């Protein structure tokens, strides 16, 4: 039997897949979008090469991974009846990590997050019907807490239906949690809500650059339109993946919902920029919070440009509310249950910044080795 994992070609999903295989000896059923088996294996190799040398990847592919080529937005993921039956009968638990993070697109969030999650729930129901579903884990987000200011939010007071959301992503992810609770009442569940997932504390390399771009954009400014004493809740991806994998495989968890975040230990902008400035032998930025209004207008204007600056500004535009709400997410549950804490961002931010600048925000992917057999050779 295997864990069905969605989103393994994505940033967090690849970390979770690697962790499950390397640290927990798990077998995986993976949903991968691809036109043919060759493309599916190649896409998986791209996602996992940050974690595994090709030799180990290939060994896992042969022995512990079953790829199901499908799409969340299609009925039964677009699988044939035989493949769907095989998926149902070989899955004993589910980790749903895939999502659309396109904060600007109602359509994409509706289709991938709502319709997609409903398809995963339907698989969970089928699996539960035939042989029992051990656990349904869902990777949600702290964004479900909606609009906030200067707060410490606990797991139990995050969902507030009377509160507005910042964007369609937050709104649809909030409803995903609701669907899972309503439609799978008798299945053991874990809802994971990561905060801003940025970088791996073990290495400088990353394959995900969206938040990094916004961070590099801000780190390069001599003045910042922020309050220096505001805290920003950033968490390292290795902590998130480890928490998801460890709690998912546990027989019983203490809670059904966990913030995967830095919580009260979140650092302030001043702490973060001071450590970056020290690492570069530079002066830190000046904080001018009253410039937030003009800065936001300038970002909105620049975000229409079709160049690198425009792309950076477009990202800033969607992330800005999450950078100025000075809200952190209590992580007592996960830190107590795992017996460890996330690594402070200041301890690994400089190598991440350096790597991203050096590679111009593109991971130097290794192609599938020419000499190896298998369908991708
Ligand atoms: N990154 C963060 O800071 C952060 C913070 C809080 C919560 N989260 C949550 O963490 C999860 C993973 O985020 P991430 O940063 O790893 O995102 P990501 O790198 O964009 O990965 C998204 C994954 O979802 C898959 N996916 C998207 N649409 C799909 C579809 N129609 N059918 C099948 N698969 C589809 C993607 O497949 P393709 O490779 O084929 O596109 C990819 O594997 C999400 O649930 C997100 O809400 C992320």
PDB file of C-alpha atoms and ligand atoms in Angstrom, residues 7-13 31 33 43 70-73 97-99 101 112 139-141 169 173 194-197 208, ligand 1:
ATOM      1  CA  UNK A   7       1.843  18.215  -5.877  1.00  0.00           C
ATOM      2  CA  UNK A   8       5.094  16.184  -5.871  1.00  0.00           C
ATOM      3  CA  UNK A   9       6.442  18.210  -8.810  1.00  0.00           C
ATOM      4  CA  UNK A  10       6.041  21.401  -6.754  1.00  0.00           C
ATOM      5  CA  UNK A  11       8.333  22.990  -4.207  1.00  0.00           C
ATOM      6  CA  UNK A  12       6.856  21.705  -0.944  1.00  0.00           C
ATOM      7  CA  UNK A  13       5.484  18.469  -2.424  1.00  0.00           C
ATOM      8  CA  UNK A  31      -0.369  12.343  -9.339  1.00  0.00           C
ATOM      9  CA  UNK A  33       0.603  16.198 -14.924  1.00  0.00           C
ATOM     10  CA  UNK A  43       9.272  16.167 -14.482  1.00  0.00           C
ATOM     11  CA  UNK A  70      -3.595  12.995 -14.271  1.00  0.00           C
ATOM     12  CA  UNK A  71      -5.001  16.398 -13.538  1.00  0.00           C
ATOM     13  CA  UNK A  72      -6.906  17.519 -10.448  1.00  0.00           C
ATOM     14  CA  UNK A  73      -9.420  19.413 -12.550  1.00  0.00           C
ATOM     15  CA  UNK A  97      -0.360  19.168  -1.339  1.00  0.00           C
ATOM     16  CA  UNK A  98      -1.143  20.424  -4.864  1.00  0.00           C
ATOM     17  CA  UNK A  99      -2.819  23.779  -5.312  1.00  0.00           C
ATOM     18  CA  UNK A 101      -1.073  29.621  -5.695  1.00  0.00           C
ATOM     19  CA  UNK A 112      -7.546  23.620  -8.962  1.00  0.00           C
ATOM     20  CA  UNK A 139      -1.584  21.156   3.069  1.00  0.00           C
ATOM     21  CA  UNK A 140      -3.511  24.361   3.616  1.00  0.00           C
ATOM     22  CA  UNK A 141      -2.087  27.804   4.442  1.00  0.00           C
ATOM     23  CA  UNK A 169      -6.209  31.803  -3.092  1.00  0.00           C
ATOM     24  CA  UNK A 173      -8.048  27.298   0.538  1.00  0.00           C
ATOM     25  CA  UNK A 194       2.362  26.655   6.627  1.00  0.00           C
ATOM     26  CA  UNK A 195       3.180  30.364   6.890  1.00  0.00           C
ATOM     27  CA  UNK A 196       5.559  31.935   4.315  1.00  0.00           C
ATOM     28  CA  UNK A 197       7.709  28.995   3.212  1.00  0.00           C
ATOM     29  CA  UNK A 208      11.117  27.999  -6.118  1.00  0.00           C
TER      30      UNK A 208
HETATM   31  N1  LIG B   1       4.964  28.153  -0.857  1.00  0.00           N
HETATM   32  C1  LIG B   1       4.458  28.698   0.231  1.00  0.00           C
HETATM   33  O1  LIG B   1       5.003  29.680   0.786  1.00  0.00           O
HETATM   34  C2  LIG B   1       3.222  28.124   0.863  1.00  0.00           C
HETATM   35  C3  LIG B   1       2.770  28.682   2.061  1.00  0.00           C
HETATM   36  C4  LIG B   1       1.634  28.139   2.667  1.00  0.00           C
HETATM   37  C5  LIG B   1       0.979  27.074   2.087  1.00  0.00           C
HETATM   38  N2  LIG B   1       1.422  26.556   0.909  1.00  0.00           N
HETATM   39  C6  LIG B   1       0.690  25.416   0.342  1.00  0.00           C
HETATM   40  O2  LIG B   1       1.625  24.385   0.043  1.00  0.00           O
HETATM   41  C7  LIG B   1       1.190  23.624  -1.078  1.00  0.00           C
HETATM   42  C8  LIG B   1       2.313  23.499  -2.076  1.00  0.00           C
HETATM   43  O3  LIG B   1       2.751  24.785  -2.460  1.00  0.00           O
HETATM   44  P1  LIG B   1       4.081  24.986  -3.309  1.00  0.00           P
HETATM   45  O4  LIG B   1       4.696  26.263  -2.891  1.00  0.00           O
HETATM   46  O5  LIG B   1       4.862  23.739  -3.301  1.00  0.00           O
HETATM   47  O6  LIG B   1       3.442  25.209  -4.765  1.00  0.00           O
HETATM   48  P2  LIG B   1       4.032  24.877  -6.205  1.00  0.00           P
HETATM   49  O7  LIG B   1       5.524  24.785  -6.178  1.00  0.00           O
HETATM   50  O8  LIG B   1       3.401  25.852  -7.137  1.00  0.00           O
HETATM   51  O9  LIG B   1       3.465  23.426  -6.511  1.00  0.00           O
HETATM   52  C9  LIG B   1       2.126  23.227  -6.816  1.00  0.00           C
HETATM   53  C10 LIG B   1       1.920  21.762  -7.168  1.00  0.00           C
HETATM   54  O10 LIG B   1       0.528  21.578  -7.466  1.00  0.00           O
HETATM   55  C11 LIG B   1       0.440  20.896  -8.721  1.00  0.00           C
HETATM   56  N3  LIG B   1      -0.775  21.250  -9.445  1.00  0.00           N
HETATM   57  C12 LIG B   1      -1.247  22.481  -9.737  1.00  0.00           C
HETATM   58  N4  LIG B   1      -2.349  22.377 -10.498  1.00  0.00           N
HETATM   59  C13 LIG B   1      -2.587  21.057 -10.689  1.00  0.00           C
HETATM   60  C14 LIG B   1      -3.561  20.333 -11.390  1.00  0.00           C
HETATM   61  N5  LIG B   1      -4.543  20.942 -12.067  1.00  0.00           N
HETATM   62  N6  LIG B   1      -3.494  18.982 -11.377  1.00  0.00           N
HETATM   63  C15 LIG B   1      -2.499  18.340 -10.717  1.00  0.00           C
HETATM   64  N7  LIG B   1      -1.524  18.979 -10.032  1.00  0.00           N
HETATM   65  C16 LIG B   1      -1.571  20.328 -10.030  1.00  0.00           C
HETATM   66  C17 LIG B   1       1.645  21.392  -9.490  1.00  0.00           C
HETATM   67  O11 LIG B   1       1.869  20.530 -10.592  1.00  0.00           O
HETATM   68  P3  LIG B   1       2.684  21.030 -11.896  1.00  0.00           P
HETATM   69  O12 LIG B   1       4.131  20.848 -11.562  1.00  0.00           O
HETATM   70  O13 LIG B   1       2.201  20.123 -12.958  1.00  0.00           O
HETATM   71  O14 LIG B   1       2.321  22.467 -12.132  1.00  0.00           O
HETATM   72  C18 LIG B   1       2.709  21.321  -8.394  1.00  0.00           C
HETATM   73  O15 LIG B   1       3.155  20.003  -8.236  1.00  0.00           O
HETATM   74  C19 LIG B   1      -0.060  24.325  -1.598  1.00  0.00           C
HETATM   75  O16 LIG B   1      -1.184  23.625  -1.149  1.00  0.00           O
HETATM   76  C20 LIG B   1      -0.008  25.700  -0.975  1.00  0.00           C
HETATM   77  O17 LIG B   1      -1.299  26.222  -0.775  1.00  0.00           O
HETATM   78  C21 LIG B   1       2.526  27.060   0.278  1.00  0.00           C
END
